[in-house]
mmCIF file of N, CA and C in Angstrom:
data_model
loop_
_atom_site.group_PDB
_atom_site.id
_atom_site.type_symbol
_atom_site.label_atom_id
_atom_site.label_comp_id
_atom_site.label_asym_id
_atom_site.label_seq_id
_atom_site.Cartn_x
_atom_site.Cartn_y
_atom_site.Cartn_z
ATOM 1 N N MET Y 1 0.851 -1.170 0.000
ATOM 2 C CA MET Y 1 0.000 0.000 0.000
ATOM 3 C C MET Y 1 0.900 1.238 0.000
ATOM 4 N N THR Y 2 0.610 2.148 -0.895
ATOM 5 C CA THR Y 2 1.402 3.374 -0.972
ATOM 6 C C THR Y 2 0.949 4.367 0.103
ATOM 7 N N ILE Y 3 1.759 5.391 0.314
ATOM 8 C CA ILE Y 3 1.425 6.404 1.314
ATOM 9 C C ILE Y 3 0.157 7.152 0.913
ATOM 10 N N GLY Y 4 0.039 7.441 -0.373
ATOM 11 C CA GLY Y 4 -1.163 8.124 -0.854
ATOM 12 C C GLY Y 4 -2.422 7.301 -0.633
ATOM 13 N N ALA Y 5 -2.334 6.009 -0.911
ATOM 14 C CA ALA Y 5 -3.487 5.132 -0.699
ATOM 15 C C ALA Y 5 -3.831 5.043 0.782
ATOM 16 N N ALA Y 6 -2.819 5.014 1.629
ATOM 17 C CA ALA Y 6 -3.067 4.956 3.075
ATOM 18 C C ALA Y 6 -3.747 6.231 3.561
ATOM 19 N N LEU Y 7 -3.333 7.375 3.042
ATOM 20 C CA LEU Y 7 -3.954 8.641 3.447
ATOM 21 C C LEU Y 7 -5.386 8.758 2.940
ATOM 22 N N VAL Y 8 -5.628 8.287 1.734
ATOM 23 C CA VAL Y 8 -6.995 8.298 1.203
ATOM 24 C C VAL Y 8 -7.883 7.376 2.029
ATOM 25 N N LEU Y 9 -7.368 6.206 2.394
ATOM 26 C CA LEU Y 9 -8.125 5.278 3.233
ATOM 27 C C LEU Y 9 -8.421 5.908 4.593
ATOM 28 N N LEU Y 10 -7.451 6.612 5.162
ATOM 29 C CA LEU Y 10 -7.669 7.293 6.441
ATOM 30 C C LEU Y 10 -8.754 8.363 6.309
ATOM 31 N N ALA Y 11 -8.727 9.141 5.233
ATOM 32 C CA ALA Y 11 -9.738 10.183 5.041
ATOM 33 C C ALA Y 11 -11.128 9.582 4.889
ATOM 34 N N VAL Y 12 -11.243 8.492 4.136
ATOM 35 C CA VAL Y 12 -12.539 7.854 3.935
ATOM 36 C C VAL Y 12 -13.065 7.300 5.259
ATOM 37 N N VAL Y 13 -12.205 6.622 6.008
ATOM 38 C CA VAL Y 13 -12.613 6.054 7.296
ATOM 39 C C VAL Y 13 -12.984 7.170 8.269
ATOM 40 N N TRP Y 14 -12.228 8.277 8.272
ATOM 41 C CA TRP Y 14 -12.498 9.377 9.201
ATOM 42 C C TRP Y 14 -13.874 9.993 8.932
ATOM 43 N N PHE Y 15 -14.161 10.272 7.658
ATOM 44 C CA PHE Y 15 -15.445 10.901 7.341
ATOM 45 C C PHE Y 15 -16.613 9.947 7.552
ATOM 46 N N MET Y 16 -16.430 8.667 7.249
ATOM 47 C CA MET Y 16 -17.514 7.716 7.505
ATOM 48 C C MET Y 16 -17.790 7.618 9.009
ATOM 49 N N THR Y 17 -16.739 7.615 9.803
ATOM 50 C CA THR Y 17 -16.908 7.577 11.259
ATOM 51 C C THR Y 17 -17.548 8.865 11.759
ATOM 52 N N LEU Y 18 -17.180 10.000 11.175
ATOM 53 C CA LEU Y 18 -17.769 11.278 11.568
ATOM 54 C C LEU Y 18 -19.273 11.268 11.344
ATOM 55 N N PHE Y 19 -19.710 10.774 10.188
ATOM 56 C CA PHE Y 19 -21.141 10.780 9.896
ATOM 57 C C PHE Y 19 -21.908 9.805 10.775
ATOM 58 N N VAL Y 20 -21.232 8.815 11.333
ATOM 59 C CA VAL Y 20 -21.890 7.903 12.273
ATOM 60 C C VAL Y 20 -21.963 8.530 13.658
ATOM 61 N N VAL Y 21 -20.918 9.228 14.074
ATOM 62 C CA VAL Y 21 -20.832 9.765 15.440
ATOM 63 C C VAL Y 21 -21.632 11.060 15.613
ATOM 64 N N LEU Y 22 -21.744 11.871 14.579
ATOM 65 C CA LEU Y 22 -22.399 13.182 14.725
ATOM 66 C C LEU Y 22 -23.799 13.131 15.348
ATOM 67 N N PRO Y 23 -24.688 12.271 14.918
ATOM 68 C CA PRO Y 23 -26.035 12.327 15.502
ATOM 69 C C PRO Y 23 -26.183 11.612 16.846
ATOM 70 N N LEU Y 24 -25.169 10.934 17.330
ATOM 71 C CA LEU Y 24 -25.295 10.174 18.573
ATOM 72 C C LEU Y 24 -25.351 11.096 19.789
ATOM 73 N N TYR Y 25 -26.293 10.845 20.660
ATOM 74 C CA TYR Y 25 -26.435 11.567 21.934
ATOM 75 C C TYR Y 25 -26.429 13.077 21.732
ATOM 76 N N GLN Y 26 -27.192 13.526 20.745
ATOM 77 C CA GLN Y 26 -27.236 14.943 20.409
ATOM 78 C C GLN Y 26 -28.630 15.498 20.683
ATOM 79 N N PRO Y 27 -28.834 16.161 21.826
ATOM 80 C CA PRO Y 27 -30.156 16.744 22.082
ATOM 81 C C PRO Y 27 -30.391 17.951 21.169
ATOM 82 N N SER Y 28 -31.620 18.094 20.717
ATOM 83 C CA SER Y 28 -31.950 19.214 19.840
ATOM 84 C C SER Y 28 -32.416 20.407 20.675
ATOM 85 N N GLN Y 29 -32.551 21.538 20.002
ATOM 86 C CA GLN Y 29 -33.037 22.728 20.687
ATOM 87 C C GLN Y 29 -34.474 22.526 21.138
ATOM 88 N N GLY Y 30 -35.241 21.776 20.374
ATOM 89 C CA GLY Y 30 -36.620 21.484 20.760
ATOM 90 C C GLY Y 30 -36.680 20.608 22.005
ATOM 91 N N ASP Y 31 -35.738 19.676 22.154
ATOM 92 C CA ASP Y 31 -35.695 18.830 23.349
ATOM 93 C C ASP Y 31 -35.397 19.653 24.598
ATOM 94 N N LYS Y 32 -34.555 20.663 24.454
ATOM 95 C CA LYS Y 32 -34.158 21.494 25.592
ATOM 96 C C LYS Y 32 -35.099 22.683 25.806
ATOM 97 N N ASN Y 33 -36.111 22.839 24.936
ATOM 98 C CA ASN Y 33 -37.057 23.961 24.995
ATOM 99 C C ASN Y 33 -36.350 25.310 24.998
ATOM 100 N N ASP Y 34 -35.297 25.425 24.189
ATOM 101 C CA ASP Y 34 -34.531 26.662 24.066
ATOM 102 C C ASP Y 34 -34.218 26.885 22.586
ATOM 103 N N VAL Y 35 -35.263 27.149 21.793
ATOM 104 C CA VAL Y 35 -35.104 27.321 20.356
ATOM 105 C C VAL Y 35 -34.692 28.755 20.066
ATOM 106 N N VAL Y 36 -33.559 28.896 19.393
ATOM 107 C CA VAL Y 36 -33.078 30.216 18.989
ATOM 108 C C VAL Y 36 -33.943 30.697 17.832
ATOM 109 N N PRO Y 37 -34.450 31.935 17.880
ATOM 110 C CA PRO Y 37 -35.287 32.430 16.790
ATOM 111 C C PRO Y 37 -34.560 32.374 15.443
ATOM 112 N N GLY Y 38 -35.260 31.858 14.445
ATOM 113 C CA GLY Y 38 -34.692 31.751 13.107
ATOM 114 C C GLY Y 38 -34.057 30.401 12.819
ATOM 115 N N THR Y 39 -34.027 29.512 13.803
ATOM 116 C CA THR Y 39 -33.466 28.179 13.586
ATOM 117 C C THR Y 39 -34.549 27.126 13.732
ATOM 118 N N SER Y 40 -34.251 25.957 13.235
ATOM 119 C CA SER Y 40 -35.188 24.848 13.319
ATOM 120 C C SER Y 40 -35.146 24.240 14.725
ATOM 121 N N PRO Y 41 -36.262 23.789 15.256
ATOM 122 C CA PRO Y 41 -36.244 23.135 16.563
ATOM 123 C C PRO Y 41 -35.421 21.853 16.579
ATOM 124 N N SER Y 42 -35.162 21.283 15.407
ATOM 125 C CA SER Y 42 -34.364 20.057 15.360
ATOM 126 C C SER Y 42 -32.864 20.331 15.281
ATOM 127 N N ALA Y 43 -32.467 21.604 15.287
ATOM 128 C CA ALA Y 43 -31.046 21.945 15.266
ATOM 129 C C ALA Y 43 -30.401 21.545 16.580
ATOM 130 N N PRO Y 44 -29.135 21.128 16.550
ATOM 131 C CA PRO Y 44 -28.487 20.707 17.788
ATOM 132 C C PRO Y 44 -28.348 21.854 18.779
ATOM 133 N N ALA Y 45 -28.546 21.537 20.056
ATOM 134 C CA ALA Y 45 -28.440 22.556 21.093
ATOM 135 C C ALA Y 45 -26.974 22.920 21.349
ATOM 136 N N ASN Y 46 -26.110 21.930 21.447
ATOM 137 C CA ASN Y 46 -24.687 22.154 21.673
ATOM 138 C C ASN Y 46 -23.926 21.060 20.926
ATOM 139 N N PRO Y 47 -23.471 21.324 19.696
ATOM 140 C CA PRO Y 47 -22.892 20.254 18.891
ATOM 141 C C PRO Y 47 -21.561 19.695 19.397
ATOM 142 N N GLN Y 48 -20.776 20.452 20.150
ATOM 143 C CA GLN Y 48 -19.483 20.010 20.690
ATOM 144 C C GLN Y 48 -18.610 19.391 19.602
ATOM 145 N N LEU Y 49 -18.359 20.142 18.540
ATOM 146 C CA LEU Y 49 -17.635 19.613 17.390
ATOM 147 C C LEU Y 49 -16.191 19.247 17.711
ATOM 148 N N GLY Y 50 -15.527 19.997 18.560
ATOM 149 C CA GLY Y 50 -14.147 19.681 18.912
ATOM 150 C C GLY Y 50 -14.032 18.336 19.612
ATOM 151 N N LYS Y 51 -14.909 18.114 20.574
ATOM 152 C CA LYS Y 51 -14.925 16.848 21.311
ATOM 153 C C LYS Y 51 -15.260 15.698 20.374
ATOM 154 N N ARG Y 52 -16.218 15.900 19.496
ATOM 155 C CA ARG Y 52 -16.615 14.848 18.561
ATOM 156 C C ARG Y 52 -15.505 14.546 17.557
ATOM 157 N N CYS Y 53 -14.776 15.558 17.128
ATOM 158 C CA CYS Y 53 -13.664 15.326 16.191
ATOM 159 C C CYS Y 53 -12.553 14.510 16.848
ATOM 160 N N LEU Y 54 -12.281 14.746 18.115
ATOM 161 C CA LEU Y 54 -11.284 13.951 18.827
ATOM 162 C C LEU Y 54 -11.733 12.497 18.966
ATOM 163 N N ILE Y 55 -12.995 12.292 19.277
ATOM 164 C CA ILE Y 55 -13.536 10.930 19.381
ATOM 165 C C ILE Y 55 -13.468 10.232 18.027
ATOM 166 N N VAL Y 56 -13.860 10.936 16.967
ATOM 167 C CA VAL Y 56 -13.831 10.372 15.618
ATOM 168 C C VAL Y 56 -12.407 10.025 15.215
ATOM 169 N N THR Y 57 -11.451 10.885 15.539
ATOM 170 C CA THR Y 57 -10.059 10.624 15.192
ATOM 171 C C THR Y 57 -9.546 9.376 15.898
ATOM 172 N N ALA Y 58 -9.855 9.225 17.181
ATOM 173 C CA ALA Y 58 -9.403 8.048 17.923
ATOM 174 C C ALA Y 58 -10.007 6.763 17.344
ATOM 175 N N ILE Y 59 -11.288 6.776 17.088
ATOM 176 C CA ILE Y 59 -11.951 5.588 16.548
ATOM 177 C C ILE Y 59 -11.445 5.271 15.146
ATOM 178 N N SER Y 60 -11.314 6.300 14.307
ATOM 179 C CA SER Y 60 -10.910 6.059 12.927
ATOM 180 C C SER Y 60 -9.451 5.608 12.826
ATOM 181 N N LEU Y 61 -8.581 6.045 13.728
ATOM 182 C CA LEU Y 61 -7.197 5.577 13.701
ATOM 183 C C LEU Y 61 -7.113 4.088 14.020
ATOM 184 N N VAL Y 62 -7.957 3.623 14.930
ATOM 185 C CA VAL Y 62 -7.985 2.192 15.243
ATOM 186 C C VAL Y 62 -8.491 1.389 14.044
ATOM 187 N N ILE Y 63 -9.587 1.839 13.448
ATOM 188 C CA ILE Y 63 -10.140 1.143 12.282
ATOM 189 C C ILE Y 63 -9.153 1.185 11.121
ATOM 190 N N TRP Y 64 -8.543 2.342 10.890
ATOM 191 C CA TRP Y 64 -7.576 2.497 9.807
ATOM 192 C C TRP Y 64 -6.366 1.596 10.027
ATOM 193 N N GLY Y 65 -5.898 1.505 11.261
ATOM 194 C CA GLY Y 65 -4.763 0.634 11.553
ATOM 195 C C GLY Y 65 -5.075 -0.821 11.251
ATOM 196 N N MET Y 66 -6.263 -1.257 11.629
ATOM 197 C CA MET Y 66 -6.651 -2.646 11.346
ATOM 198 C C MET Y 66 -6.758 -2.889 9.837
ATOM 199 N N LEU Y 67 -7.387 -1.956 9.114
ATOM 200 C CA LEU Y 67 -7.516 -2.110 7.662
ATOM 201 C C LEU Y 67 -6.158 -2.079 6.970
ATOM 202 N N THR Y 68 -5.270 -1.196 7.407
ATOM 203 C CA THR Y 68 -3.939 -1.108 6.820
ATOM 204 C C THR Y 68 -3.162 -2.391 7.060
ATOM 205 N N LEU Y 69 -3.280 -2.949 8.248
ATOM 206 C CA LEU Y 69 -2.608 -4.208 8.562
ATOM 207 C C LEU Y 69 -3.144 -5.349 7.696
ATOM 208 N N ILE Y 70 -4.446 -5.414 7.543
ATOM 209 C CA ILE Y 70 -5.049 -6.469 6.721
ATOM 210 C C ILE Y 70 -4.600 -6.345 5.270
ATOM 211 N N ILE Y 71 -4.582 -5.116 4.747
ATOM 212 C CA ILE Y 71 -4.199 -4.916 3.350
ATOM 213 C C ILE Y 71 -2.702 -5.150 3.163
ATOM 214 N N SER Y 72 -1.880 -4.682 4.101
ATOM 215 C CA SER Y 72 -0.422 -4.810 3.973
ATOM 216 C C SER Y 72 0.051 -6.252 4.084
ATOM 217 N N THR Y 73 -0.588 -7.047 4.916
ATOM 218 C CA THR Y 73 -0.174 -8.439 5.057
ATOM 219 C C THR Y 73 -0.669 -9.295 3.912
ATOM 220 N N GLY Y 74 -1.614 -8.823 3.156
ATOM 221 C CA GLY Y 74 -2.130 -9.576 2.026
ATOM 222 C C GLY Y 74 -3.246 -10.529 2.412
ATOM 223 N N ALA Y 75 -3.792 -10.384 3.616
ATOM 224 C CA ALA Y 75 -4.893 -11.246 4.037
ATOM 225 C C ALA Y 75 -6.100 -11.065 3.114
ATOM 226 N N ILE Y 76 -6.302 -9.849 2.643
ATOM 227 C CA ILE Y 76 -7.335 -9.567 1.652
ATOM 228 C C ILE Y 76 -6.648 -8.838 0.505
ATOM 229 N N SER Y 77 -6.769 -9.383 -0.681
ATOM 230 C CA SER Y 77 -6.156 -8.775 -1.858
ATOM 231 C C SER Y 77 -7.131 -8.869 -3.021
ATOM 232 N N LEU Y 78 -6.726 -8.377 -4.183
ATOM 233 C CA LEU Y 78 -7.582 -8.474 -5.358
ATOM 234 C C LEU Y 78 -7.825 -9.926 -5.750
ATOM 235 N N GLU Y 79 -6.801 -10.765 -5.567
ATOM 236 C CA GLU Y 79 -6.959 -12.175 -5.898
ATOM 237 C C GLU Y 79 -7.964 -12.844 -4.969
ATOM 238 N N THR Y 80 -8.026 -12.412 -3.709
ATOM 239 C CA THR Y 80 -8.990 -12.970 -2.763
ATOM 240 C C THR Y 80 -10.410 -12.581 -3.151
ATOM 241 N N LEU Y 81 -10.589 -11.368 -3.638
ATOM 242 C CA LEU Y 81 -11.915 -10.874 -4.001
ATOM 243 C C LEU Y 81 -12.353 -11.297 -5.398
ATOM 244 N N ASN Y 82 -11.478 -11.931 -6.153
ATOM 245 C CA ASN Y 82 -11.734 -12.294 -7.539
ATOM 246 C C ASN Y 82 -12.546 -13.593 -7.597
ATOM 247 N N ILE Y 83 -13.841 -13.507 -7.269
ATOM 248 C CA ILE Y 83 -14.647 -14.719 -7.229
ATOM 249 C C ILE Y 83 -15.269 -15.051 -8.585
ATOM 250 N N TRP Y 84 -15.375 -14.089 -9.479
ATOM 251 C CA TRP Y 84 -15.946 -14.341 -10.795
ATOM 252 C C TRP Y 84 -14.915 -14.234 -11.912
ATOM 253 N N GLY Y 85 -13.706 -13.921 -11.584
ATOM 254 C CA GLY Y 85 -12.647 -13.855 -12.594
ATOM 255 C C GLY Y 85 -12.623 -12.582 -13.397
ATOM 256 N N GLY Y 86 -13.295 -11.526 -12.908
ATOM 257 C CA GLY Y 86 -13.350 -10.282 -13.670
ATOM 258 C C GLY Y 86 -12.310 -9.260 -13.290
ATOM 259 N N ILE Y 87 -11.633 -9.437 -12.167
ATOM 260 C CA ILE Y 87 -10.641 -8.460 -11.713
ATOM 261 C C ILE Y 87 -9.257 -8.904 -12.175
ATOM 262 N N GLN Y 88 -8.576 -8.050 -12.915
ATOM 263 C CA GLN Y 88 -7.234 -8.369 -13.365
ATOM 264 C C GLN Y 88 -6.218 -7.680 -12.460
ATOM 265 N N PRO Y 89 -5.216 -8.408 -11.954
ATOM 266 C CA PRO Y 89 -4.218 -7.773 -11.068
ATOM 267 C C PRO Y 89 -3.323 -6.810 -11.797
#
C-alpha cells in the first residue's frame, strides 16, 4: 500500500466515522425547549464539534490501523476478491 493510498483510506474512514458519530447523543433545541429564533427546533443545542472530532479521530485511527494491517499483510487482496474472474491484477 502506498502512502497516498493509506492517506486516502484514512480520510474515507475518518469521514464515515464522523457521519456515524455526529447524531449520537445529540439533544436538539426542541428537546431542551430553548429554540433560537430563526433556527429549526431540530437543530443541535450544543454540537461540541471539537470533542466529537477527537472521538472520531481516535476511533478512525484504530479502524484504519486494522484495515492497513489487513491490506499490507495480504490477508485480503484483489486475488482474494476475484470470485468471478473479472478483476485483473
